[in-house]
Coordinates of C-alpha atoms and ligand atoms in Angstrom, one line a residue:
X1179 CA 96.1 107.3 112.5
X1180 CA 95.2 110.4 114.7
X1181 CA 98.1 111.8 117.3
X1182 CA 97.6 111.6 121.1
X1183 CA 95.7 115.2 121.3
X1184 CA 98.3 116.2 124.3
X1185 CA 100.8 116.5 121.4
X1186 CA 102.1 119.7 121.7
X1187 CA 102.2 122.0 118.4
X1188 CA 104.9 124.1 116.6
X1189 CA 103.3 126.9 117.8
X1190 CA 104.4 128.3 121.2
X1191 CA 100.5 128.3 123.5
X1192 CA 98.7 131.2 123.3
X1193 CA 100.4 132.2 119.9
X1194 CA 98.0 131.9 117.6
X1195 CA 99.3 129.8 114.4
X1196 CA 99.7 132.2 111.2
X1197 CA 99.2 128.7 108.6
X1198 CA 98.3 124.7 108.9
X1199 CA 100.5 122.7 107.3
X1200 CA 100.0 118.9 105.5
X1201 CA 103.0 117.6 104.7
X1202 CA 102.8 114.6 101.8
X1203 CA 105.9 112.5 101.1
X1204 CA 108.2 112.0 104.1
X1205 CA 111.5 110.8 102.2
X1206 CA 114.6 113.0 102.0
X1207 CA 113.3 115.8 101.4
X1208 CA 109.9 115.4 103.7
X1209 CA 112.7 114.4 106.9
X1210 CA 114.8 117.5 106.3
X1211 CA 111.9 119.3 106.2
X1212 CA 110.6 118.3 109.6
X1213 CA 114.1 118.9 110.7
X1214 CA 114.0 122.6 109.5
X1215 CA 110.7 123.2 110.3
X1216 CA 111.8 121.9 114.3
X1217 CA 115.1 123.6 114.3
X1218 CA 113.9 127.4 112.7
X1219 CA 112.4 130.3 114.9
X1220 CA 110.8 131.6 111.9
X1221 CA 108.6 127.9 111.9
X1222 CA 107.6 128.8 115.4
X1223 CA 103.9 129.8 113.6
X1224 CA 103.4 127.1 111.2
X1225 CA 101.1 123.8 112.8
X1226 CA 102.0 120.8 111.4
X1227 CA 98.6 119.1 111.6
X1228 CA 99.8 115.8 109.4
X1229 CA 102.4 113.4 107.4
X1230 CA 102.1 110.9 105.4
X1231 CA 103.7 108.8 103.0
X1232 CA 101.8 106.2 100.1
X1233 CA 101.3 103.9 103.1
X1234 CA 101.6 105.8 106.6
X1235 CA 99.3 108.5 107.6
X1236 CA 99.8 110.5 111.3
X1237 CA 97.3 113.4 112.3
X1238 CA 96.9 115.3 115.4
X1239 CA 94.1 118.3 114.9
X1240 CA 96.3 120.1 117.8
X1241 CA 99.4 119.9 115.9
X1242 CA 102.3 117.4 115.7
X1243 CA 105.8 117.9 117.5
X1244 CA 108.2 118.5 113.7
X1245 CA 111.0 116.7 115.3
X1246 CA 109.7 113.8 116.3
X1247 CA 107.3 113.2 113.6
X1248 CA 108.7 111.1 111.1
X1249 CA 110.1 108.7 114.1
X1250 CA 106.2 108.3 115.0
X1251 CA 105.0 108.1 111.3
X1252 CA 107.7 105.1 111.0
X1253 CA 105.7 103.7 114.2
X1254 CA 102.4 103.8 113.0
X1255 CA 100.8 100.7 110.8
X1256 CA 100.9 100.8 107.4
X1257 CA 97.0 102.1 106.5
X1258 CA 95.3 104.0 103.7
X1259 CA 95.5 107.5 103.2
X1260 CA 92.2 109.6 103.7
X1261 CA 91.7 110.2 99.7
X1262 CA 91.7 114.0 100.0
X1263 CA 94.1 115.6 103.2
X1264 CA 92.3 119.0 102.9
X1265 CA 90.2 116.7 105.7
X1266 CA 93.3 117.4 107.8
X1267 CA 93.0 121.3 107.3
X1268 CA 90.0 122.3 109.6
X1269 CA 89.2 125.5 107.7
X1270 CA 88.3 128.3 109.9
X1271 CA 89.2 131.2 107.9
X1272 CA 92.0 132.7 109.8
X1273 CA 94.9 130.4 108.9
X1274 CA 96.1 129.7 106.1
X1275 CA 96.1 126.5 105.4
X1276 CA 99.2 124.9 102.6
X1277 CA 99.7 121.3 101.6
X1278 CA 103.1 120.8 101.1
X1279 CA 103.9 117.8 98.7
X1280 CA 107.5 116.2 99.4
X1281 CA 106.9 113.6 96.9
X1282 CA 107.2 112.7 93.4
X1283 CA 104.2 111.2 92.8
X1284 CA 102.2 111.5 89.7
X1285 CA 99.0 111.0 91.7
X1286 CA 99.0 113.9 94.2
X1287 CA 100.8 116.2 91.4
X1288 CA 97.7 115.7 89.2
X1289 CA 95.6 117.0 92.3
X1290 CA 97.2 120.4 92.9
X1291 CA 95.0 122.4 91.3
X1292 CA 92.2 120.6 93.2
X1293 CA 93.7 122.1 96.3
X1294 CA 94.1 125.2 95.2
X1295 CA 90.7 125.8 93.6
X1296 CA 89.3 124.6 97.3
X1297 CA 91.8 127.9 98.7
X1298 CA 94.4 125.8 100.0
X1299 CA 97.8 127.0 99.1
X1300 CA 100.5 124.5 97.5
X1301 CA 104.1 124.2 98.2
X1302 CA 106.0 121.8 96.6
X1303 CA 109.2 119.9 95.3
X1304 CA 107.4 117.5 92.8
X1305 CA 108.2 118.8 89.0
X1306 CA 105.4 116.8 87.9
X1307 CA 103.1 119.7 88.8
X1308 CA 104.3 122.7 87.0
X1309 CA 106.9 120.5 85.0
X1310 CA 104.4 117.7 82.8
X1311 CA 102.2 118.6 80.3
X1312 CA 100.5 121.9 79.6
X1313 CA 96.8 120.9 80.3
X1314 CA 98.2 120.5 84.1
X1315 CA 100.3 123.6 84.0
X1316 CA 97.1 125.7 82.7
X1317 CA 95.1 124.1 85.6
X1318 CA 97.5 125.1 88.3
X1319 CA 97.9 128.7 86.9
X1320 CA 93.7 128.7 86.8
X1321 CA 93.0 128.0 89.9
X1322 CA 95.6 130.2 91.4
X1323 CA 93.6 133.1 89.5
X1324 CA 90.2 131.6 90.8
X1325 CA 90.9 131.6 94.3
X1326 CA 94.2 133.6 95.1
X1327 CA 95.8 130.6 96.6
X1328 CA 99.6 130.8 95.9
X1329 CA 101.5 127.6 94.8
X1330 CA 105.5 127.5 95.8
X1331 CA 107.7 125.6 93.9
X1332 CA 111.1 127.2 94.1
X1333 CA 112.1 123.4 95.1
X1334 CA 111.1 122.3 92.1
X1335 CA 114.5 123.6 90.1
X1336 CA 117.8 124.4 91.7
X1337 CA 116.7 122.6 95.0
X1338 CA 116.1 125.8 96.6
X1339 CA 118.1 128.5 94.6
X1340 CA 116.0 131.4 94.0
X1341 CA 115.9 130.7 90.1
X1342 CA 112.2 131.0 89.6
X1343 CA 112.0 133.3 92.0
X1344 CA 114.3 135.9 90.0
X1345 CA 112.3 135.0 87.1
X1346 CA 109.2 136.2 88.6
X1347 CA 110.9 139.4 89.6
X1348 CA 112.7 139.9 86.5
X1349 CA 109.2 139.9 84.7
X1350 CA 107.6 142.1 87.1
X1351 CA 109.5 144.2 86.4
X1352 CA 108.3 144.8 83.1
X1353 CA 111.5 142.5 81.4
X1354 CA 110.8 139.9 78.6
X1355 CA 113.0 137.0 79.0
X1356 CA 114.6 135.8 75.8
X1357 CA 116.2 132.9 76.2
X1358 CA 117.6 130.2 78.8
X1359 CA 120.4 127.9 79.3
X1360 CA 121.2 125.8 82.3
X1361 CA 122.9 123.1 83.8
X1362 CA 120.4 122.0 86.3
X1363 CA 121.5 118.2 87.1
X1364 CA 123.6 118.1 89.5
X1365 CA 124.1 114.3 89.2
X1366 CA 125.0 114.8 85.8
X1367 CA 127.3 118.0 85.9
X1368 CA 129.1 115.6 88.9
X1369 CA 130.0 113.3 86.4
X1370 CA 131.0 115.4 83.5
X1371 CA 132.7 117.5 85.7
X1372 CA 135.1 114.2 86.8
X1373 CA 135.2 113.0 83.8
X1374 CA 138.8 113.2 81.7
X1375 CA 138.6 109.6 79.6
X1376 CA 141.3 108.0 81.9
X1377 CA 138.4 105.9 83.3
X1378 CA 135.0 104.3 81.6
X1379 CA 132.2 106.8 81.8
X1380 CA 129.7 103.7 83.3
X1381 CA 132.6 103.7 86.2
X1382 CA 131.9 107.1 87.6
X1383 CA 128.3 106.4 87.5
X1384 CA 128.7 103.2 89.7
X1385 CA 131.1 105.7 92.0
X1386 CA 127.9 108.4 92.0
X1387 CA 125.3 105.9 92.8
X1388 CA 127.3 104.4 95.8
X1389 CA 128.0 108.0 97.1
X1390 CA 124.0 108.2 96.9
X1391 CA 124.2 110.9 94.5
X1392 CA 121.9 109.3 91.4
X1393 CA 118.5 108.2 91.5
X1394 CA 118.6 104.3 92.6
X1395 CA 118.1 103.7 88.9
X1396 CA 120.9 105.3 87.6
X1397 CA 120.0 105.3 83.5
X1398 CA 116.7 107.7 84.8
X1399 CA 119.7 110.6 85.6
X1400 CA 121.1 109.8 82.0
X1401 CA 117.8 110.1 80.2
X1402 CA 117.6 113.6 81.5
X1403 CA 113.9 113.6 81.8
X1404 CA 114.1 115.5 84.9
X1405 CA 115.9 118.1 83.5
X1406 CA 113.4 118.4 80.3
X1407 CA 110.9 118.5 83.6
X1408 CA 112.9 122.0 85.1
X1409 CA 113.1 123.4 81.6
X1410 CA 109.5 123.3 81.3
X1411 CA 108.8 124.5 84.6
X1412 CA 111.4 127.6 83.8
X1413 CA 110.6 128.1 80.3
X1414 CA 106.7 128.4 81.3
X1415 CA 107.8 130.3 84.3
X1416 CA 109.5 132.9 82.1
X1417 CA 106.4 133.3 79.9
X1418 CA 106.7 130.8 76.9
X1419 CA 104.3 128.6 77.2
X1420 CA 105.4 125.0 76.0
X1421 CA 103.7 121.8 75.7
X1422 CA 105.6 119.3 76.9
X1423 CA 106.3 117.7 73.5
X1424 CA 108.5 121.2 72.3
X1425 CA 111.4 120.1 74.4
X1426 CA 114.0 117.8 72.4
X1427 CA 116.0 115.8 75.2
X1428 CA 118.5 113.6 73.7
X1429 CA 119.2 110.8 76.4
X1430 CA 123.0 110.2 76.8
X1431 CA 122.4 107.3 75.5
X1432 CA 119.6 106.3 73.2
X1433 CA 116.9 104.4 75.1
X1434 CA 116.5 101.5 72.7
X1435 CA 120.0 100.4 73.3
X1436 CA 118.7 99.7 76.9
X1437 CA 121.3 99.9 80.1
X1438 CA 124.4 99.0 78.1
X1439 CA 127.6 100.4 79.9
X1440 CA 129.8 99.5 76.8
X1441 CA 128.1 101.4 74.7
X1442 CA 127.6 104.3 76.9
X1443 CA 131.4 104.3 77.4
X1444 CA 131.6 104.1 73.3
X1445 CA 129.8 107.1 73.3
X1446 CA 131.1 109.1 76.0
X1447 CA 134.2 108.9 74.9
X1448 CA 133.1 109.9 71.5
X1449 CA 132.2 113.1 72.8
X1450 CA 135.0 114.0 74.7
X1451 CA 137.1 113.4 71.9
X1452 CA 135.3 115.9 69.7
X1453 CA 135.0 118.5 72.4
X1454 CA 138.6 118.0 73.3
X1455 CA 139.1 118.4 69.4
X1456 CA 137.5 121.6 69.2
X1457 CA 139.1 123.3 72.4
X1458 CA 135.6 123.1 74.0
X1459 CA 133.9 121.6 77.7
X1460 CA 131.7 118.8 77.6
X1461 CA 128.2 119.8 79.5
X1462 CA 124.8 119.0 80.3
X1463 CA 122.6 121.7 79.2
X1464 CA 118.8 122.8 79.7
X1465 CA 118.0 125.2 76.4
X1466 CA 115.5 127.8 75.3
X1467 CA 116.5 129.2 72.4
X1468 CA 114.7 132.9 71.7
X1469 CA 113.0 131.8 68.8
X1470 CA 111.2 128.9 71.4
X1471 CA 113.0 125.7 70.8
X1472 CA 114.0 124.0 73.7
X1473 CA 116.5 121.3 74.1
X1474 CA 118.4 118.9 76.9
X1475 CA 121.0 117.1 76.4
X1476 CA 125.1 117.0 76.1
X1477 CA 126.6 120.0 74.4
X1478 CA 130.6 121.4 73.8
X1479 CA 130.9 124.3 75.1
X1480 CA 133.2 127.5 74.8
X1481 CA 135.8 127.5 77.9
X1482 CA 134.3 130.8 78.4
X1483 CA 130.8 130.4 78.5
X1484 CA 129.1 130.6 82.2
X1485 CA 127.8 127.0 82.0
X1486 CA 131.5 125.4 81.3
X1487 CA 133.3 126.4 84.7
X1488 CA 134.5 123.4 86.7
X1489 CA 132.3 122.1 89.7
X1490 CA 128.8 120.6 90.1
X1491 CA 126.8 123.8 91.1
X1492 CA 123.4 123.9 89.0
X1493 CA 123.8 127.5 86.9
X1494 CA 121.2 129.1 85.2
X1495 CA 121.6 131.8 82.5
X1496 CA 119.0 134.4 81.8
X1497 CA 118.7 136.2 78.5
X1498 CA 116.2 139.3 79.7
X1499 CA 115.9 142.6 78.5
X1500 CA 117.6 144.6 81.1
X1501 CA 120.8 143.0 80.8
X1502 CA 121.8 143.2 77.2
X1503 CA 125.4 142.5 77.0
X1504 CA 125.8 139.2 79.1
X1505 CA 123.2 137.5 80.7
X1506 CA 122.1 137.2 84.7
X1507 CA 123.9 134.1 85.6
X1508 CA 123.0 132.4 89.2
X1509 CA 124.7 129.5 90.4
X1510 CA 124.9 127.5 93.5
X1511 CA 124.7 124.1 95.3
X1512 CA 121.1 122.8 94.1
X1513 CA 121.0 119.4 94.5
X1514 CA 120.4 117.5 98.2
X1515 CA 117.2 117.1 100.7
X1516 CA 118.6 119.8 103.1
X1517 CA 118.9 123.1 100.7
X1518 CA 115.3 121.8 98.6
X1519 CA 114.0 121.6 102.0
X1520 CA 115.0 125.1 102.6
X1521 CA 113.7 125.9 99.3
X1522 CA 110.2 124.6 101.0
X1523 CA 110.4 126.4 104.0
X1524 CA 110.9 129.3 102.0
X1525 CA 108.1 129.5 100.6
X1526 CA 106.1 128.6 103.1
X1527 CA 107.1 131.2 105.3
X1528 CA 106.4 133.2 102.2
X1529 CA 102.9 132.0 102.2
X1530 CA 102.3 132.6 106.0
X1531 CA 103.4 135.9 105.9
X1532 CA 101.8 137.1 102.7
X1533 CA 99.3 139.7 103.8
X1534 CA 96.0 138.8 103.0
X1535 CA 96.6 135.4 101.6
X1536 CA 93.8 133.7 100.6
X1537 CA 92.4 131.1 103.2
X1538 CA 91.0 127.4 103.0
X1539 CA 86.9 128.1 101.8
X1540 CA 84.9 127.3 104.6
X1541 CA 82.6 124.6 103.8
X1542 CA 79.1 126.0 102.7
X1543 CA 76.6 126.6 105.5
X1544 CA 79.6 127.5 107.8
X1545 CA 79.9 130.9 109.8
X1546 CA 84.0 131.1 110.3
Ligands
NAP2017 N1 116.5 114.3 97.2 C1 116.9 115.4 96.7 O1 118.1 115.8 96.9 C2 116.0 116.3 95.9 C3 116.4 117.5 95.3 C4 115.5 118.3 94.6 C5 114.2 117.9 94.4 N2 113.8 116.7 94.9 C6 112.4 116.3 94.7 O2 111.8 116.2 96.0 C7 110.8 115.1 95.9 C8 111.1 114.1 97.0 O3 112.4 113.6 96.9 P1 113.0 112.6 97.9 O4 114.4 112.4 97.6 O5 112.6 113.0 99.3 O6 112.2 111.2 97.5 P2 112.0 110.0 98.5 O7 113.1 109.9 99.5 O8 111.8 108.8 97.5 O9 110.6 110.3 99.2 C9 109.4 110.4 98.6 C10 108.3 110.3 99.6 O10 107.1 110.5 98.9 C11 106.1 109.6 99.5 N3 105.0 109.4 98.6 C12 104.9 108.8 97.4 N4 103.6 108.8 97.0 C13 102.9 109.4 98.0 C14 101.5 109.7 98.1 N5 100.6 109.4 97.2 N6 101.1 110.3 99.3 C15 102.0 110.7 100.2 N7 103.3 110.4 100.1 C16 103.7 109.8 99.0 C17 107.0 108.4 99.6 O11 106.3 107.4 100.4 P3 106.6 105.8 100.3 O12 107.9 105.6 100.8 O13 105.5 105.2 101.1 O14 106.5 105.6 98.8 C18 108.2 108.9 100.3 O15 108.0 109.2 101.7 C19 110.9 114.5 94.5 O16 109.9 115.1 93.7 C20 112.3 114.9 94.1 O17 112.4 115.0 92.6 C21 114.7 115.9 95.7

């Protein structure tokens, strides 16, 4: 559905907007978006020209109002998506233009590289771009090189901490990183964090799916294949390039047991008895070993390694060559909508400003 054109944009008149945005997915994470993007003076040159969600579609070619939009998107009828929203980005060659896709959908991840081989930039919280397997990783990095467009996904890991971020500037720096270890759920270092065996394991994840803290599902959060996702995207990120079949992710409970709460409390409490045993901290830890294996799943850790401090903050380790003795540990809150919406703005912004950045191709025939 189009947008009455007297819709006013982002953009104050007469300052002309540096980028076009598309936003795709208006969840969580799409919302607080439109809330940072409304609330920010650095947004003030960003036009939001359309949202959507699988079902719900709003478009104004003069730009849409960020704080009201996902009210009005709730408004409209349920409708097909156009099939491809570079239609939304008018290409003029000044602006440039970014889809930003809020979602995790396996449908608009597969068409990333689409976007950016037609010169529109990407930013994006859906791991199922950078994160699945490596024929869709190569495209994305491909098409980048083909056309310049950049493609953000500091959201994708650490919901906005500047963990790939510091990878890239670690290795532009000229530094090889060895290895990685991370905790990087923060569902999952909630629960090991509260757990102590005086009550079941399956009873704490009942308490974290009421506070709204697992996926609705909660067994996906115990399979850990979001977390094999992030290691991918920062193992790949750092320079090894794995398919998606090197990671080893050892659910918390072995899938073919199905949802069973007794014998995920069997098991639980097995391992807290043997890291209890050996003086050690029961974690959830994303692995890349230097000699290239990668694994998830739970480990015992030394009280003194960086991942076993109390708390739920994602922390990522970095192995790299300029810091021999101890490696580059960040930590921080990284789960919730708000801070990976920050994470998106971030790069946006990054985008916008980027000198130079490469713009939407005109189509052919076109003078602008
Ligand atoms: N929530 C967090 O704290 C958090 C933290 C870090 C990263 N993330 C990541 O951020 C992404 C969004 O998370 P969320 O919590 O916001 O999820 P969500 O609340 O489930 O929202 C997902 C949104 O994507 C939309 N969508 C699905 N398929 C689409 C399509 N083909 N075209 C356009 N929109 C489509 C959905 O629309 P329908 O409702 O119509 O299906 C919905 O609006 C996910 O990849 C997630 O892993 C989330």
């Amino acid at each position: 559905m189009n947008a009455p054109a007297s819709c006013p944009a982002l953009a104050p008149a007469g300052d002309a907007p540096a980028a076009d945005l598309v936003l795709l997915g208006c969840g969580q994470v799409g919302r607080a978006l439109l809330r940072r993007l409304h609330g920010q003076p650095a947004a003030a040159r960003l036009r939001l020209l359309a949202v959507a969600t699988s079902s719900r579609h709003l478009h104004a070619a003069s730009g849409l109002v960020a704080g009201s939009a996902a009210d009005a998107l709730d408004r409209v009828a349920p409708g097909a998506a156009p099939a491809d929203p570079l239609a939304w980005l008018a290409p003029d060659g000044r602006r440039a233009a970014i889809v930003v896709d809020a979602s995790a959908s396996e449908a608009l991840a597969a068409r990333h590289a689409r976007w950016l081989a037609a010169g529109a930039h990407v930013v994006t919280a859906n791991k199922r771009g950078l994160g699945a397997g490596q024929e869709r990783w190569l495209a994305i990095r491909d098409a980048q090189a083909l056309t310049g467009a950049r493609y953000g996904a500091s959201a994708t890991v650490g919901a906005g901490l500047p963990l790939l971020p510091a990878i890239a500037r670690l290795r532009a720096g000229g530094d090889r990183i060895h290895a990685l270890a991370g905790t990087l759920s923060g569902t999952l270092s909630w629960l090991l964090d509260r757990y102590d065996g005086s009550r079941p394991f399956s009873a704490l994840v009942g308490q974290a799916r009421a506070l709204g803290l697992t996926e609705p599902d909660p067994w996906q959060d115990l399979g850990g294949l979001d977390v094999e996702r992030k290691l991918l995207i920062l193992a790949r990120a750092a320079g090894h390039a794995l398919p998606a079949s090197a990671v080893r992710r050892r659910p918390l409970l072995d899938p073919a047991k199905g949802p069973d709460a007794a014998a995920l409390d069997r098991a639980m409490a097995g391992w807290l008895a043997r890291a209890r045993g050996a003086g050690r901290v029961l974690r959830h830890v994303a692995r890349l070993d230097a000699d290239g294996a990668a694994r998830v799943g739970l480990e015992c850790l030394a009280p003194d390694d960086p991942l076993a401090r109390p708390g739920c903050e994602n922390r990522l380790a970095i192995h790299c060559d300029r810091y021999p003795e101890a490696p580059l540990t960040l930590s921080g809150p990284g789960a919730g909508p708000a801070v990976t919406a920050a994470g998106l703005l971030d790069d946006v912004l990054a985008i916008a400003a980027a000198p130079g950045a490469g713009r939407l191709a005109p189509p052919p025939g076109s003078r602008s």
